[in-house]
Amino acid sequence: MKTGSMRYLIKEGFNNIRGNFSISLSSVVILICCLFLTGVVVVISAISNQALRVVEAQNKITVYLNSDIPESDALLIGSKIQEISNVSECNFCSKEKTMEKFSYVVPADVFDLLEGHNPVEPSFGVSMKDLSKYDETSNELKGIEGVESITDCAEWAKKLTHFNNAFSYVKICIIVMVILVSLFIISNTIRVTMYSRRREISIMKSVGATNLFIRVPFIVEGIVIGLIAAICASGALKIAFELLLRMIKDLAPVVSIFEGPTWSLYSAFIGMGMLCGVLGGTFSIARYLRTEGGEVFG
Amino acid sequence: MIKFQNVSKVYGNDTKALENINLKIDDKEFVFIVGYSGAGKSTLLKLLTHEETPSSGKIIVNSVDVVSLKKKQISYFRRTMGIVFQDFRLIDKMSVFDNIAFAMRVTGVPEKKVKERVPYILGLVGLQDKGDRKPVALSGGERQRVGLARALVNNPATIIADEPTGNVDPALSYEIVELLNEINLRGTTVIMVTHEHSLVKRFNRRVVELHGGKITSDTGKINSKALIKDEFKKVPPFQANKRAYKIKNASSHSQKVEVSK
Ligand SMILES: Nc1ncnc2c1ncn2[C@@H]1O[C@H](COP(=O)(O)OP(=O)(O)O)[C@@H](O)[C@H]1O
Ligand SMILES: [Mg+2]
C-alpha cells in the first residue's frame, strides 16, 4: 500500500473518532476503568507473591521454652529439635538476647518498670526444610518436653499461599472479563461510527474501494481508542500506587519493598488495548459488510 | 460489451424479479431501461454490479464473467462502472469538491491527481464555481450533477444510473439526461433506468422495456454516429459552464474525456 493512502486511511481513522467524539470518549473512559481494574488485580497479586517470598525466605518458627528453664536444659532441647528430620536450622535465643532485641524497639522507661526482672522466654528460631510438612513438624516440636508454645511465620505463609491460589483464579476471571468487555465496548463504538458513516461506506463500495480501504479507518479508530485507554490507565495506576504507598509508608515501612505496576504491565495494557482495537474493529466492520453494509444500491 | 444470457433472478422470498433475460449492450451505447415499479429494473443493475448474483444464466462484461468474480476482484470490477443513484448519495458534511474527490481518494488515487482531476470534472458537469459549497446549498438538479461527477471522476467505461431523475424537478430532469447523453457521446456506455416514459421520448435512444421481470420490447441499437449530428442540431451541447466541448476519439475505444476551451 502506498504511503499516501496509508496517511489518508489513518487520518480517516482519527476523523471517525472526532465525528463520534462523545461516544469515543465514553468508551475510552470505560476501557480505562476496565484496564485500571485489571491493573489493580495484577498489582495486588504481584504484591502478595512478593510478600509470600519474603515470608518464605524467613520461614522461621519460634519455639518458646518455659521461661524458668535453665540454659543447659534448653540446649538439650535444642539438640532434640535438631534431630527432627524436617528441621534445617535451629538457633538458640537466650532470655538476655531476646531482651536486648526488645530494647531497640521498646522505650527504656518500660524496662525500668521491670525492675531487673526478665519476663521473656528463651526461644529457638527453627527453620524448616519443607514448609508443606509444617503441621507434622510443629506437632513434633510441641511434643518435646519443655516446649511452651510455638509461633510462626509459616502460618502467614500458608494463608498467603491460599490467598495467592484463590486470587490467581480471580485474576484470570477478571482479565478474561475485561478483555470481553473491552472487545464489546470497542466493537460497539465502531458499530456506531459505522452506522453514522454508512453512506460513505455504500459510496466506497459503489466506486470500487477495496475492503482494506473500507476497513482500515475503523481499525485505526479501534487502535487509537485502545491505545489512549491503555496509556491513561497506566498513568492512573502509577499515580494511584504512588499515592497509596506514600499514605501507608509511615505506618508500615516494609511496604516500600513492594514493586508496584511494572513496565511489563504497561506494555501488556498497550498490547491489550491495541489488540482489542484491532479485533473489535475487524469484527464489527466484517459483520457490517457481510450484512446491510454490502449493499450498493440499497 | 455487456451481455445477459438467459438470466433469471429469484429472491429468497420466491419473488421472481427477472425471468430469462437476454440483452446485449455494445460499448458506447446509450440504453434506457424503462418499466413500472417492481418490473425488475433495479435488480438488473444489481446483477450488473455484482451486488446480487443471478439464480441462473450468465452475465458477461467486457469478456469478464461477472458471476464468477472473486471477492477481491469485485471492487476492481466496480471501478469500470460509475453508479448514479436516485437519492444522489452525497455526503452532507463534505463540500462538493470533496464529495467528488472521495471517489478518487478511497480508490487510492494520489492527492496530486485528485487536485487535477476534480476541477476538470466539475467543469464538465457545469459546477466549476460550486466546488466549495455543501450539498445542502445546491438544487436537486445540481446535486445530481455532483452525483454524476462522482460517478465519472474515475473515468469508468460504463455509467449506471438508477432513476437519476427520480428526485429532480421535472423541469431539470431533462438537463440531467442531456448531460448523460453528452457523456455518452464522449464514449462512455450509459445505462439509465427510469419509469418516466415522457422523458425517454424526448431522446432518440435505445429503449429496453421490462415488465414483470421480462423484456417486453427493445428498440435495438440506434446508430449513434448519425445521432451525434442530430443531437447537436437539436440541442446545443451542455453549456452551463459556457464552454464548447469537442468530442475526441468518439469512435475509438479510449475512455479519455477531453475538453478544450
Ligand atoms: N432484496 C430483495 N428481496 C426480495 N425481493 C426483492 C428484493 N429486491 C427486489 N425485490 C422484488 O423484486 C421485484 C423487482 O424489484 P426491483 O428490481 O427493485 O424493481 P424496480 O426497480 O423495477 O422497481 C419486486 O417485486 C421487488 O419487490
Ligand atoms: Mg428500482
Coordinates of C-alpha atoms and ligand atoms in Angstrom, one line a residue:
Chain A
M1 CA 0.0 0.0 0.0
K2 CA 1.2 3.5 -0.9
T3 CA 2.2 5.7 2.0
G4 CA -0.1 8.4 0.7
S5 CA -3.0 6.0 1.0
M6 CA -1.9 4.9 4.5
R7 CA -1.8 8.5 5.6
Y8 CA -5.3 9.1 4.2
L9 CA -6.6 6.0 6.0
I10 CA -5.1 6.9 9.3
K11 CA -6.4 10.4 9.0
E12 CA -9.8 8.9 8.3
G13 CA -9.5 6.8 11.5
F14 CA -9.0 9.9 13.6
N15 CA -11.8 11.6 11.8
N16 CA -14.0 8.7 12.9
I17 CA -13.2 9.4 16.5
R18 CA -13.7 13.2 16.0
G19 CA -17.0 12.6 14.3
N20 CA -18.2 10.5 17.2
F21 CA -16.4 12.2 19.9
S22 CA -18.8 11.7 22.9
I23 CA -19.1 8.0 22.2
S24 CA -15.4 7.6 21.6
L25 CA -14.7 9.4 24.9
S26 CA -17.1 7.4 26.9
S27 CA -15.8 4.1 25.6
V28 CA -12.2 5.3 26.4
V29 CA -13.4 6.1 29.9
I30 CA -15.0 2.6 30.3
L31 CA -11.9 1.0 28.9
I32 CA -9.7 3.0 31.3
C33 CA -11.8 1.7 34.2
C34 CA -11.5 -1.9 32.9
L35 CA -7.8 -1.7 32.5
F36 CA -7.3 0.0 35.8
L37 CA -9.3 -2.8 37.5
T38 CA -7.0 -5.3 35.8
G39 CA -4.0 -3.4 36.9
V40 CA -5.1 -3.3 40.5
V41 CA -5.7 -7.0 40.4
V42 CA -2.4 -7.7 38.8
V43 CA -0.5 -5.4 41.3
I44 CA -2.3 -7.0 44.3
S45 CA -1.4 -10.4 43.0
A46 CA 2.2 -9.4 42.5
I47 CA 2.5 -7.9 46.0
S48 CA 1.1 -10.9 47.6
N49 CA 3.5 -13.1 45.7
Q50 CA 6.4 -10.8 46.8
A51 CA 5.1 -11.0 50.3
L52 CA 5.0 -14.7 50.2
R53 CA 8.5 -14.9 49.0
V54 CA 9.6 -12.6 51.8
V55 CA 7.8 -14.8 54.4
E56 CA 9.2 -17.9 52.9
A57 CA 12.7 -16.6 52.8
Q58 CA 12.5 -16.3 56.6
N59 CA 10.3 -19.3 57.2
K60 CA 11.3 -19.4 60.8
I61 CA 9.2 -20.8 63.6
T62 CA 9.9 -19.5 67.0
V63 CA 9.8 -22.3 69.6
Y64 CA 9.3 -20.8 73.1
L65 CA 10.5 -22.6 76.2
N66 CA 9.3 -22.3 79.7
S67 CA 10.8 -19.1 81.0
D68 CA 12.4 -20.6 84.1
I69 CA 14.2 -23.4 82.3
P70 CA 17.9 -23.5 82.9
E71 CA 20.1 -22.7 79.9
S72 CA 21.7 -26.2 80.0
D73 CA 18.3 -27.9 79.7
A74 CA 17.5 -25.5 76.9
L75 CA 20.5 -26.6 74.9
L76 CA 19.4 -30.2 75.4
I77 CA 16.0 -29.4 73.9
G78 CA 17.9 -27.7 71.1
S79 CA 19.7 -30.9 70.1
K80 CA 16.3 -32.7 70.2
I81 CA 14.9 -30.2 67.8
Q82 CA 17.8 -30.6 65.6
E83 CA 17.1 -34.3 65.4
I84 CA 13.7 -33.7 63.7
S85 CA 14.3 -34.6 60.1
N86 CA 12.5 -31.6 58.6
V87 CA 14.4 -29.1 60.7
S88 CA 17.3 -27.5 58.8
E89 CA 18.4 -24.9 61.3
C90 CA 18.0 -24.2 64.9
N91 CA 19.3 -21.2 66.7
F92 CA 19.1 -20.6 70.4
C93 CA 18.0 -17.2 71.5
S94 CA 18.6 -16.7 75.2
K95 CA 16.4 -14.6 77.5
E96 CA 19.0 -11.8 77.6
K97 CA 19.4 -11.8 73.8
T98 CA 15.6 -11.5 73.3
M99 CA 15.5 -8.7 75.9
E100 CA 18.3 -6.9 74.0
K101 CA 16.3 -7.2 70.8
F102 CA 13.3 -5.6 72.6
S103 CA 15.4 -2.8 73.9
Y104 CA 15.8 -1.5 70.3
V105 CA 12.0 -1.0 69.9
V106 CA 10.6 -0.5 73.3
P107 CA 11.3 2.7 75.2
A108 CA 13.8 2.5 78.0
D109 CA 11.4 3.6 80.8
V110 CA 9.3 0.4 80.2
F111 CA 12.4 -1.6 81.3
D112 CA 12.6 0.4 84.5
L113 CA 9.1 -0.9 85.4
L114 CA 10.5 -4.5 85.2
E115 CA 13.0 -3.7 88.0
G116 CA 15.6 -6.1 86.6
H117 CA 13.2 -9.0 86.2
N118 CA 13.3 -10.6 82.8
P119 CA 9.9 -11.9 81.9
V120 CA 10.7 -13.1 78.4
E121 CA 11.0 -16.7 77.4
P122 CA 14.2 -18.3 75.9
S123 CA 13.5 -19.5 72.4
F124 CA 14.7 -21.3 69.3
G125 CA 14.5 -20.0 65.8
V126 CA 13.7 -23.0 63.8
S127 CA 13.8 -23.2 60.0
M128 CA 12.1 -26.0 58.1
K129 CA 13.3 -27.7 55.0
D130 CA 9.8 -28.2 53.6
L131 CA 7.0 -25.8 54.6
S132 CA 4.3 -28.2 53.4
K133 CA 5.2 -30.6 56.2
Y134 CA 4.5 -27.8 58.7
D135 CA 1.8 -29.5 60.6
E136 CA 3.7 -32.7 61.4
T137 CA 6.9 -30.9 62.3
S138 CA 5.1 -28.4 64.6
N139 CA 3.4 -31.4 66.3
E140 CA 6.8 -33.0 66.8
L141 CA 8.1 -29.7 68.2
K142 CA 5.2 -29.4 70.6
G143 CA 5.8 -32.9 71.8
I144 CA 9.3 -32.1 73.1
E145 CA 9.3 -31.7 76.9
G146 CA 10.0 -28.1 78.0
V147 CA 8.5 -26.5 74.9
E148 CA 5.9 -24.0 76.0
S149 CA 4.4 -22.8 72.7
I150 CA 5.3 -22.2 69.1
T151 CA 4.5 -19.2 66.9
D152 CA 5.4 -19.0 63.4
C153 CA 5.6 -17.1 60.2
A154 CA 4.6 -20.3 58.4
E155 CA 1.0 -19.7 59.4
W156 CA 1.3 -16.5 57.4
A157 CA 2.9 -18.3 54.6
K158 CA 0.1 -20.8 54.5
K159 CA -2.5 -18.0 54.5
L160 CA -0.7 -16.2 51.7
T161 CA -0.4 -19.3 49.7
H162 CA -4.1 -19.9 50.0
F163 CA -4.8 -16.3 49.1
N164 CA -2.5 -16.4 46.1
N165 CA -4.0 -19.6 44.8
A166 CA -7.6 -18.3 45.1
F167 CA -6.6 -14.9 43.8
S168 CA -5.0 -16.2 40.7
Y169 CA -8.4 -17.6 39.7
V170 CA -10.0 -14.3 40.4
K171 CA -7.2 -12.6 38.4
I172 CA -7.8 -14.8 35.4
C173 CA -11.6 -14.3 35.6
I174 CA -11.2 -10.5 35.8
I175 CA -8.7 -10.4 32.9
V176 CA -11.0 -12.5 30.7
M177 CA -13.9 -10.4 31.7
V178 CA -12.0 -7.2 31.0
I179 CA -10.9 -8.4 27.6
L180 CA -14.5 -9.4 26.7
V181 CA -15.9 -6.1 27.9
S182 CA -13.2 -4.2 26.0
L183 CA -13.9 -6.1 22.8
F184 CA -17.6 -5.4 23.3
I185 CA -17.1 -1.7 24.0
I186 CA -14.8 -1.1 21.1
S187 CA -16.8 -3.0 18.6
N188 CA -20.0 -1.3 19.7
T189 CA -18.3 2.1 19.4
I190 CA -17.1 1.3 16.0
R191 CA -20.5 0.0 15.0
V192 CA -22.0 3.4 16.0
T193 CA -19.3 5.1 13.8
M194 CA -20.1 2.7 11.0
Y195 CA -23.8 3.4 11.1
S196 CA -23.1 7.1 11.1
R197 CA -20.8 6.6 8.1
R198 CA -23.0 4.1 6.2
R199 CA -23.5 6.4 3.3
E200 CA -19.7 6.8 2.9
I201 CA -19.4 3.0 3.1
S202 CA -22.0 2.5 0.4
I203 CA -20.4 5.0 -1.8
M204 CA -17.0 3.4 -1.2
K205 CA -18.4 0.1 -2.3
S206 CA -20.0 1.6 -5.3
V207 CA -16.9 3.2 -6.6
G208 CA -14.9 0.1 -6.0
A209 CA -12.9 0.8 -2.9
T210 CA -11.2 -2.3 -1.7
N211 CA -12.3 -3.9 1.6
L212 CA -9.0 -2.9 3.0
F213 CA -9.7 0.7 2.3
I214 CA -13.1 0.4 3.9
R215 CA -11.8 -1.4 7.0
V216 CA -8.6 0.3 7.9
P217 CA -10.1 3.6 9.2
F218 CA -12.3 1.7 11.6
I219 CA -9.4 -0.5 12.7
V220 CA -7.3 2.7 13.2
E221 CA -10.2 4.1 15.3
G222 CA -10.2 0.9 17.4
I223 CA -6.4 1.0 17.9
V224 CA -6.4 4.7 18.8
I225 CA -9.2 4.2 21.4
G226 CA -7.4 1.2 22.8
L227 CA -4.1 3.0 22.9
I228 CA -5.4 6.1 24.6
A229 CA -7.2 4.0 27.2
A230 CA -4.1 1.9 27.8
I231 CA -1.9 5.0 28.3
C232 CA -4.4 6.7 30.6
A233 CA -4.9 3.5 32.6
S234 CA -1.2 3.1 33.0
G235 CA -0.8 6.6 34.3
A236 CA -3.8 6.3 36.6
L237 CA -2.4 3.1 38.1
K238 CA 1.0 4.5 38.6
I239 CA -0.4 7.6 40.4
A240 CA -2.8 5.5 42.5
F241 CA 0.0 3.2 43.6
E242 CA 2.4 6.0 44.4
L243 CA -0.3 7.8 46.5
L244 CA -1.2 4.6 48.3
L245 CA 2.5 3.9 49.0
R246 CA 3.0 7.4 50.4
M247 CA 0.0 7.1 52.6
I248 CA 0.9 3.8 54.2
K249 CA 4.7 4.1 54.2
D250 CA 4.8 5.8 57.6
L251 CA 2.6 3.1 59.1
A252 CA 4.5 0.1 57.7
P253 CA 7.9 0.8 56.3
V254 CA 8.0 -2.8 54.9
V255 CA 5.7 -1.8 52.0
S256 CA 8.4 0.1 50.4
I257 CA 10.0 -3.2 49.2
F258 CA 6.9 -4.0 47.2
E259 CA 7.1 -3.4 43.5
G260 CA 4.1 -1.6 42.0
P261 CA 3.0 -1.6 38.4
T262 CA 5.9 -2.6 36.2
W263 CA 6.8 -1.7 32.6
S264 CA 5.7 -5.2 31.5
L265 CA 2.3 -4.4 32.9
Y266 CA 2.1 -1.1 31.0
S267 CA 3.2 -2.9 27.8
A268 CA 0.6 -5.5 28.4
F269 CA -2.0 -2.7 28.7
I270 CA -0.9 -1.2 25.5
G271 CA -0.8 -4.5 23.7
M272 CA -4.2 -5.5 25.1
G273 CA -5.7 -2.1 24.2
M274 CA -4.4 -2.3 20.6
L275 CA -5.3 -5.9 20.2
C276 CA -8.9 -5.2 21.4
G277 CA -8.9 -2.3 19.0
V278 CA -7.8 -4.4 16.0
L279 CA -10.2 -7.3 16.9
G280 CA -13.1 -5.0 17.7
G281 CA -12.7 -3.0 14.6
T282 CA -12.2 -6.1 12.4
F283 CA -15.2 -8.0 13.8
S284 CA -17.7 -5.2 13.6
I285 CA -16.8 -4.0 10.1
A286 CA -16.7 -7.6 8.8
R287 CA -20.1 -8.2 10.2
Y288 CA -21.4 -5.0 8.9
L289 CA -20.1 -5.6 5.4
R290 CA -21.5 -9.1 5.3
T291 CA -25.0 -7.8 6.2
E292 CA -26.5 -4.5 5.4
G293 CA -23.2 -2.8 4.5
G294 CA -22.8 -5.0 1.5
E295 CA -25.4 -3.1 -0.5
V296 CA -24.6 -0.7 -3.2
F297 CA -28.0 0.4 -4.4
G298 CA -29.6 -0.3 -1.1
Chain B
M1 CA -19.7 -5.1 -24.2
I2 CA -22.4 -6.2 -21.7
K3 CA -24.2 -9.4 -22.2
F4 CA -27.0 -11.0 -20.2
Q5 CA -27.6 -14.7 -21.3
N6 CA -30.8 -16.4 -20.1
V7 CA -30.5 -14.6 -16.8
S8 CA -33.1 -15.2 -14.1
K9 CA -33.3 -13.9 -10.6
V10 CA -35.4 -15.3 -7.8
Y11 CA -35.1 -13.6 -4.5
G12 CA -35.1 -15.5 -1.2
N13 CA -38.8 -14.9 -0.7
D14 CA -39.6 -16.6 -4.0
T15 CA -40.1 -13.3 -5.8
K16 CA -39.3 -13.8 -9.5
A17 CA -37.6 -10.4 -10.2
L18 CA -36.2 -11.4 -13.6
E19 CA -37.0 -14.2 -15.9
N20 CA -34.8 -15.4 -18.8
I21 CA -33.3 -12.0 -19.7
N22 CA -31.3 -11.9 -22.9
L23 CA -29.7 -8.5 -23.5
K24 CA -26.7 -7.3 -25.3
I25 CA -25.3 -3.7 -24.9
D26 CA -22.4 -2.6 -27.1
D27 CA -19.6 -0.3 -25.9
K28 CA -20.6 3.3 -26.1
E29 CA -24.3 2.6 -26.4
F30 CA -26.9 4.6 -24.5
V31 CA -29.7 2.5 -23.2
F32 CA -32.9 3.5 -21.4
I33 CA -34.3 0.7 -19.3
V34 CA -38.0 1.5 -18.6
G35 CA -40.8 -0.2 -16.8
Y36 CA -43.1 0.2 -13.9
S37 CA -42.1 -0.1 -10.3
G38 CA -41.3 -3.7 -9.5
A39 CA -40.6 -4.6 -13.0
G40 CA -37.1 -5.7 -12.1
K41 CA -35.1 -2.7 -13.4
S42 CA -33.0 -2.2 -10.2
T43 CA -32.4 -6.0 -10.0
L44 CA -30.9 -5.9 -13.5
L45 CA -28.5 -3.2 -12.4
K46 CA -27.7 -5.0 -9.1
L47 CA -26.8 -8.1 -11.1
L48 CA -24.5 -6.0 -13.3
T49 CA -22.6 -4.5 -10.3
H50 CA -22.4 -7.9 -8.6
E51 CA -24.5 -6.7 -5.7
E52 CA -26.8 -9.6 -6.4
T53 CA -26.0 -12.8 -8.2
P54 CA -28.4 -14.4 -10.7
S55 CA -30.2 -17.5 -9.9
S56 CA -29.3 -18.8 -13.3
G57 CA -27.8 -17.5 -16.5
K58 CA -24.6 -15.7 -17.4
I59 CA -23.5 -12.1 -17.3
I60 CA -20.5 -11.0 -19.3
V61 CA -19.0 -7.6 -19.1
N62 CA -16.0 -7.0 -21.4
S63 CA -15.5 -10.8 -21.6
V64 CA -15.4 -11.0 -17.8
D65 CA -17.8 -13.5 -16.3
V66 CA -19.3 -11.3 -13.6
V67 CA -21.0 -14.1 -11.7
S68 CA -17.7 -16.0 -11.1
L69 CA -15.7 -12.9 -10.0
K70 CA -13.8 -13.5 -6.8
K71 CA -14.5 -11.3 -3.8
K72 CA -11.2 -9.4 -4.2
Q73 CA -11.9 -8.8 -7.9
I74 CA -15.3 -7.2 -7.3
S75 CA -14.0 -3.9 -6.1
Y76 CA -11.7 -3.6 -9.1
F77 CA -14.5 -4.6 -11.4
R78 CA -16.7 -1.9 -10.0
R79 CA -14.1 0.7 -10.9
T80 CA -15.0 0.1 -14.5
M81 CA -18.5 1.4 -13.7
G82 CA -19.8 4.7 -12.4
I83 CA -23.0 4.5 -10.4
V84 CA -25.5 7.3 -10.2
F85 CA -28.2 7.0 -7.5
Q86 CA -31.8 8.3 -7.3
D87 CA -31.1 9.8 -3.9
F88 CA -27.8 11.3 -5.0
R89 CA -25.9 9.7 -2.0
L90 CA -23.9 12.8 -1.3
I91 CA -22.1 13.2 1.9
D92 CA -23.6 16.3 3.5
K93 CA -20.7 17.3 5.6
M94 CA -18.3 17.3 2.7
S95 CA -18.0 20.0 0.1
V96 CA -19.0 19.3 -3.5
F97 CA -15.3 19.1 -4.3
D98 CA -14.6 16.6 -1.5
N99 CA -17.7 14.5 -2.5
I100 CA -16.2 14.0 -5.9
A101 CA -12.7 13.7 -4.6
F102 CA -13.9 11.0 -2.2
A103 CA -14.4 8.5 -5.0
M104 CA -10.7 9.0 -6.0
R105 CA -9.3 9.1 -2.5
V106 CA -10.9 5.8 -1.4
T107 CA -9.6 4.1 -4.5
G108 CA -6.1 5.2 -3.6
V109 CA -5.6 7.9 -6.2
P110 CA -2.8 10.3 -5.1
E111 CA -3.9 13.7 -3.9
K112 CA -2.0 15.4 -6.7
K113 CA -4.1 13.7 -9.3
V114 CA -7.2 14.4 -7.3
K115 CA -6.4 18.1 -7.3
E116 CA -6.0 18.0 -11.1
R117 CA -9.0 15.8 -12.0
V118 CA -11.8 17.1 -9.8
P119 CA -11.9 20.7 -11.1
Y120 CA -11.9 19.3 -14.6
I121 CA -14.9 17.1 -13.8
L122 CA -16.6 19.9 -12.0
G123 CA -16.3 21.9 -15.2
L124 CA -17.7 19.1 -17.2
V125 CA -20.9 19.0 -15.2
G126 CA -21.1 22.7 -15.0
L127 CA -20.4 23.2 -11.4
Q128 CA -16.9 24.7 -11.6
D129 CA -17.9 27.6 -9.3
K130 CA -19.6 25.4 -6.7
G131 CA -16.8 23.2 -5.5
D132 CA -16.8 24.8 -2.1
R133 CA -20.4 24.5 -1.4
K134 CA -22.1 21.9 0.7
P135 CA -24.7 19.7 -1.0
V136 CA -27.5 21.3 1.0
A137 CA -26.8 24.6 -0.7
L138 CA -27.5 23.1 -4.1
S139 CA -30.7 22.4 -6.0
G140 CA -31.8 18.9 -6.7
G141 CA -30.5 19.1 -10.3
E142 CA -27.2 20.4 -9.2
R143 CA -26.9 17.7 -6.6
Q144 CA -27.4 15.0 -9.1
R145 CA -24.7 16.6 -11.2
V146 CA -22.4 16.2 -8.3
G147 CA -23.5 12.6 -8.2
L148 CA -22.8 12.3 -11.8
A149 CA -19.4 13.9 -11.5
R150 CA -18.5 11.5 -8.7
A151 CA -19.5 8.6 -11.0
L152 CA -17.4 10.0 -13.8
V153 CA -14.3 11.0 -11.9
N154 CA -12.6 7.7 -12.0
N155 CA -13.2 7.5 -15.8
P156 CA -15.4 4.4 -15.9
A157 CA -16.3 2.6 -19.1
T158 CA -20.0 2.5 -18.1
I159 CA -22.3 4.8 -16.3
I160 CA -25.1 3.0 -14.5
A161 CA -27.9 5.3 -13.4
D162 CA -30.9 4.1 -11.4
E163 CA -33.7 6.6 -11.7
P164 CA -31.3 9.5 -11.7
T165 CA -34.1 12.0 -12.2
G166 CA -36.4 10.5 -9.6
N167 CA -35.7 13.2 -7.1
V168 CA -35.1 16.0 -9.5
D169 CA -37.5 18.7 -10.5
P170 CA -39.2 17.5 -13.8
A171 CA -38.0 20.7 -15.5
L172 CA -34.4 19.9 -14.6
S173 CA -34.7 16.2 -15.3
Y174 CA -34.1 16.9 -19.0
E175 CA -30.8 18.6 -18.2
I176 CA -29.6 15.5 -16.3
V177 CA -30.4 13.2 -19.1
E178 CA -28.8 15.6 -21.5
L179 CA -25.7 15.5 -19.5
L180 CA -25.7 11.7 -19.6
N181 CA -26.3 12.0 -23.3
E182 CA -23.2 14.1 -23.7
I183 CA -21.1 11.8 -21.5
N184 CA -22.2 9.0 -23.8
L185 CA -21.3 10.9 -26.9
R186 CA -17.8 11.3 -25.5
G187 CA -17.5 7.5 -25.4
T188 CA -19.0 6.2 -22.2
T189 CA -21.6 3.5 -22.2
V190 CA -24.7 4.7 -20.4
I191 CA -27.4 2.6 -18.9
M192 CA -30.2 4.6 -17.4
V193 CA -33.1 3.2 -15.6
T194 CA -36.3 5.3 -15.4
H195 CA -40.0 5.0 -15.3
E196 CA -40.6 8.4 -16.9
H197 CA -41.7 7.4 -20.4
S198 CA -42.2 11.0 -21.3
L199 CA -38.6 11.8 -20.6
V200 CA -37.4 8.9 -22.7
K201 CA -39.4 10.0 -25.7
R202 CA -37.5 13.2 -25.9
F203 CA -34.3 11.4 -26.7
N204 CA -33.9 9.2 -29.7
R205 CA -32.1 6.4 -27.9
R206 CA -32.4 2.7 -27.5
V207 CA -35.2 1.8 -25.1
V208 CA -35.5 -1.6 -23.4
E209 CA -38.8 -2.2 -21.7
L210 CA -39.1 -4.5 -18.7
H211 CA -42.4 -5.8 -17.4
G212 CA -42.9 -8.4 -14.7
G213 CA -39.2 -9.4 -14.9
K214 CA -39.2 -9.9 -18.7
I215 CA -38.1 -7.8 -21.6
T216 CA -41.3 -6.8 -23.5
S217 CA -39.7 -4.6 -26.1
D218 CA -36.3 -3.4 -27.3
T219 CA -35.8 -0.8 -30.0
G220 CA -32.4 -2.3 -30.6
K221 CA -29.2 -0.5 -31.2
I222 CA -29.5 3.0 -32.5
N223 CA -26.7 4.3 -34.7
S224 CA -25.1 6.9 -32.6
K225 CA -22.8 8.2 -35.3
A226 CA -25.8 9.5 -37.2
L227 CA -27.2 10.7 -33.9
I228 CA -24.3 12.8 -32.9
K229 CA -25.0 15.3 -35.7
D230 CA -28.8 15.2 -35.0
E231 CA -28.3 15.7 -31.3
F232 CA -26.1 18.7 -31.8
K233 CA -28.5 20.2 -34.2
K234 CA -31.4 19.7 -31.9
V235 CA -29.9 20.7 -28.6
P236 CA -26.8 22.7 -28.2
P237 CA -24.1 20.9 -26.2
F238 CA -24.3 21.3 -22.5
Q239 CA -23.4 24.8 -21.9
A240 CA -23.9 25.5 -18.2
N241 CA -20.2 26.2 -18.0
K242 CA -20.1 28.3 -21.1
R243 CA -17.5 26.1 -22.7
A244 CA -17.7 24.4 -26.0
Y245 CA -16.8 20.7 -25.9
K246 CA -15.0 18.9 -28.6
I247 CA -15.7 15.3 -28.8
K248 CA -12.4 13.5 -29.1
N249 CA -12.0 9.9 -30.1
A250 CA -15.7 9.4 -30.2
S251 CA -15.3 6.2 -32.1
S252 CA -12.2 4.9 -30.6
H253 CA -12.0 2.7 -27.5
S254 CA -10.3 5.3 -25.4
Q255 CA -12.2 6.3 -22.3
K256 CA -10.5 9.6 -22.1
V257 CA -12.8 12.6 -21.9
E258 CA -11.2 15.7 -23.0
V259 CA -12.3 19.3 -23.1
S260 CA -10.9 22.3 -24.8
K261 CA -11.6 25.9 -24.3
Ligands
LIG1 N1 -33.8 -7.9 -1.8 C1 -35.0 -8.3 -2.2 N2 -35.5 -9.3 -1.6 C2 -36.7 -9.8 -2.1 N3 -37.4 -9.3 -3.1 C3 -36.9 -8.2 -3.7 C4 -35.6 -7.7 -3.3 N4 -35.3 -6.6 -4.1 C5 -36.4 -6.5 -5.0 N5 -37.3 -7.5 -4.8 C6 -38.5 -7.7 -5.5 O1 -38.2 -7.9 -6.9 C7 -39.0 -7.3 -7.8 C8 -38.3 -6.3 -8.7 O2 -37.7 -5.3 -7.9 P1 -36.8 -4.1 -8.5 O3 -35.8 -4.7 -9.3 O4 -36.4 -3.3 -7.4 O5 -37.9 -3.4 -9.4 P2 -37.8 -1.9 -10.0 O6 -36.5 -1.3 -9.7 O7 -38.2 -2.1 -11.4 O8 -38.9 -1.1 -9.3 C9 -40.1 -6.6 -6.9 O9 -41.2 -7.4 -6.8 C10 -39.4 -6.5 -5.6 O10 -40.3 -6.5 -4.5
MG2 MG -35.9 0.4 -8.7

